[in-house]
Amino acid sequence: MTAWVELALGSQEKTFDQLASAVAALPSFAEVEAVRARAVLQELESDARGWCLWIETQDGAGTLHAVEILAPVLPGLTRCRKFARPAPGDVSATLDELADSGHALSALKGIALDAGPARESRRVEWRIGDVLATLAAQDDERPTLCLSAPGDDEIVLDTVFRLAREAVDAAPFSLLAVGDESPEASEVHASKIDLPLESTAREAFVTIAASIAMHWFGNDAAARHALEVERVHQLRVAQRRLKTLLKLFPDDVDAVWNETIAPELKWFGDLLGDARDWDVFTDTTLPAYAEADAGGPSWQAVIDAADARRHAARTRLAHALHAKRYARLSLAFVEWLARIGMRPDEAPVALADFAKKRIRKNYRKIVNVPDLTTLDVRTRHRVRIHAKRLRYALEFLRSLTTRQTRGDTAKKLSRLQTVLGEGNDAAVAAERLSALPEASDYQRGFARAWAAVSEHKDAEEGERILRSIEKPRLKKTGAHE
C-alpha cells in the first residue's frame, strides 16, 4: 500500500475566501483549475492507536475514511496510509468489511466507535502534478491548507515543501501547530521517550528530535495568542533540549543544518533567552533582593523598570512568532528532520554502543573537574552546561539506563544544574541591574554582594552534590526492569 506525505499549514489572519484568492494567485496554482466543494464530516473516536477515522458525506453519499499515521509524527507533517470505502448504512459493519479487505487493516476489526458531531466543511482543491492542495475550513475554525502527495521519499518532500514555501512567502500561512492554540491552554512539557533497545543511533536521533519538535510546536500556537511566563520557559527548554541533542549526535548535523537552520534558530533562541531572562529577573531575582533588604531603599522603581523591559522583550518575541522568518524556520526544520528520517543509514551504529560511549564521555567532563570552589564563575558555568547535557542525555536514553541511573543519578544532576545555575544567575543579575539607570549605587552594590555570597555558597553545595553522583549505568543487553 502506497504511503502518502501530507503537510498542513494554517492561518489566523485571513478569511477563507481571502485565502482562497491568495492561494489561487500563487504561480504554481494560477494555471490550475480550482474545484470548490462542501461536505459534512463526522469524526469517529476509537481505541485503535495510530488511526484516524471519519465519515464524509457529500451529495448524499457517505464514505468511510481510515488513515493510519506512520512514525515519526512531526509537527504539521504526516506520513500515512489511506483507505476508504462507501458507507451507505451501518458504519461499524462497513469498518469490519474494510478491516477484512487487507492485513494492514486488521487492527480496525471489531473496534468500538464513538461518533462526534457532524460538521460542515467547505474546501477548494487544486491538482498540481501528483500533489493535491486542499484549502478547507470546518464551521468557525481557522482555514488550513493541506498539501498531499503519494510517495514516501525525498522527491515527494521536494515538491510538497516547495509549494509550502511558496504559500508561506505570499500569504499569511505558517506550519499548522500541534497544540491547543487557546490562550488558556496548559503548557506542553517534555515527554518521556522510550527507545527500543534494538534501535540504531540514527533511529534514536529521529525519534528524540521528533519528541522535541512536539514539545516546541506544542507550545507554539498558544504562544502566538499570549506569551505567559511558563509558555516562554517551555519554548526555551525545547530549544535547549534540541541544542543538546545535536551535541549528543554530532554525526547527524549536516551542511543544511549549519548553513540554513542554525543561524535562524540562534535568532529565535536569542529572543527567547532575552524574554526568559527578564522574566526571571523581574519575578524572582528583584523580589528576593527587596525581601532580603527590608528596611532599605524601595526596590519598586527598579522592579517597574525591569517589568517594562520584560514586556518589550516579549513584544519582540511575539512579533517574531508571527513573522515570515519564523514560518520559514519552522518549515525548514521539519523538512530537514523528515529528510533525515527517510535517508538510508549506510553505516548503522547500535544505539547501546553509541549510548555507552556518549554517556561515558559526558560523565567524565563533570567528574574530572577540580574542586568547584576553586573555579571562577565562567568555568563553573561550563561545568553546569556539561551537567545539563548529561542530564538531558540520560533523559533521551532513559530506556537504556538502569533504574538507579534514571532515579538517583538524574535527580542529583538536576540538583547540581539548579545549584550552579543559581550562582551564575546571581552574577548575571548583578550585571543586568548595574545596566539599569533606575538602580541606585546602593542597589548595585547590594546585588554584587548578593552574587559574591551566592557564588561561594552554591559552589560549596555544588561540589558536595557533584562528588556524590555515581557513574551512570546502562542495562545489560537483554535485561529488562
CSV table of N, CA and C in Angstrom, one decimal, residues 10 36 38 45 60 79 108 119 127 140 151 196 226 228 239 246 302 305 379 386 392 398-399 413 452 474:
chain,number,residue,atom,x,y,z
A,10,GLY,N,-1.6,26.5,8.4
A,10,GLY,CA,-2.7,27.2,9.0
A,10,GLY,C,-2.6,28.7,8.9
A,36,ARG,N,-14.3,23.8,-6.1
A,36,ARG,CA,-15.0,24.1,-4.8
A,36,ARG,C,-16.0,23.0,-4.5
A,38,ARG,N,-18.4,21.2,-0.9
A,38,ARG,CA,-18.9,21.2,0.5
A,38,ARG,C,-19.1,19.8,0.9
A,45,GLU,N,-14.2,8.4,17.0
A,45,GLU,CA,-13.2,8.1,18.0
A,45,GLU,C,-13.2,6.6,18.3
A,60,GLY,N,-25.1,13.6,-0.5
A,60,GLY,CA,-26.0,12.5,0.0
A,60,GLY,C,-25.3,11.1,0.1
A,79,ARG,N,3.1,11.3,7.7
A,79,ARG,CA,3.3,10.1,6.7
A,79,ARG,C,2.2,9.2,7.1
A,108,LEU,N,-8.5,-2.7,12.9
A,108,LEU,CA,-9.8,-2.0,13.0
A,108,LEU,C,-10.9,-3.0,13.1
A,119,ARG,N,-20.0,18.1,11.2
A,119,ARG,CA,-19.5,19.5,11.0
A,119,ARG,C,-19.4,19.7,9.5
A,127,ARG,N,-5.2,20.5,-8.2
A,127,ARG,CA,-4.3,19.4,-8.5
A,127,ARG,C,-3.1,19.9,-9.3
A,140,ASP,N,-16.4,27.3,12.3
A,140,ASP,CA,-15.7,28.6,12.6
A,140,ASP,C,-14.2,28.4,12.8
A,151,GLY,N,3.6,8.7,-2.1
A,151,GLY,CA,5.1,8.5,-2.1
A,151,GLY,C,5.7,8.7,-0.7
A,196,PRO,N,13.3,1.6,21.6
A,196,PRO,CA,13.5,0.2,21.5
A,196,PRO,C,15.0,-0.1,21.7
A,226,ALA,N,-0.8,34.5,23.6
A,226,ALA,CA,-0.4,35.0,24.9
A,226,ALA,C,0.9,34.4,25.3
A,228,GLU,N,2.8,33.9,28.1
A,228,GLU,CA,2.9,33.8,29.6
A,228,GLU,C,4.3,33.3,30.0
A,239,GLN,N,14.1,24.4,23.0
A,239,GLN,CA,15.3,24.8,22.2
A,239,GLN,C,16.6,24.3,22.8
A,246,LEU,N,21.8,17.8,19.4
A,246,LEU,CA,22.7,17.9,18.4
A,246,LEU,C,24.2,17.7,18.8
A,302,VAL,N,12.9,50.0,40.5
A,302,VAL,CA,13.7,49.1,39.7
A,302,VAL,C,12.9,48.0,39.2
A,305,ALA,N,10.9,49.2,36.3
A,305,ALA,CA,11.7,49.4,35.1
A,305,ALA,C,12.0,48.1,34.5
A,379,THR,N,34.1,29.2,34.5
A,379,THR,CA,34.4,27.8,34.4
A,379,THR,C,33.4,27.0,35.1
A,386,HIS,N,27.8,21.2,31.1
A,386,HIS,CA,28.1,19.7,30.9
A,386,HIS,C,27.2,18.9,31.8
A,392,TYR,N,20.2,15.7,30.2
A,392,TYR,CA,19.4,15.5,29.0
A,392,TYR,C,19.7,14.2,28.3
A,398,ARG,N,16.8,7.1,28.4
A,398,ARG,CA,16.3,6.6,29.7
A,398,ARG,C,15.9,5.1,29.6
A,399,SER,N,15.4,4.7,28.4
A,399,SER,CA,15.0,3.3,28.3
A,399,SER,C,16.2,2.3,28.3
A,413,LEU,N,21.9,15.2,39.2
A,413,LEU,CA,22.3,16.0,38.1
A,413,LEU,C,21.4,17.3,38.0
A,452,ALA,N,28.3,37.6,45.2
A,452,ALA,CA,29.5,37.0,45.8
A,452,ALA,C,29.2,36.0,46.8
A,474,LEU,N,24.2,1.6,32.1
A,474,LEU,CA,23.2,1.1,31.2
A,474,LEU,C,22.8,-0.3,31.5
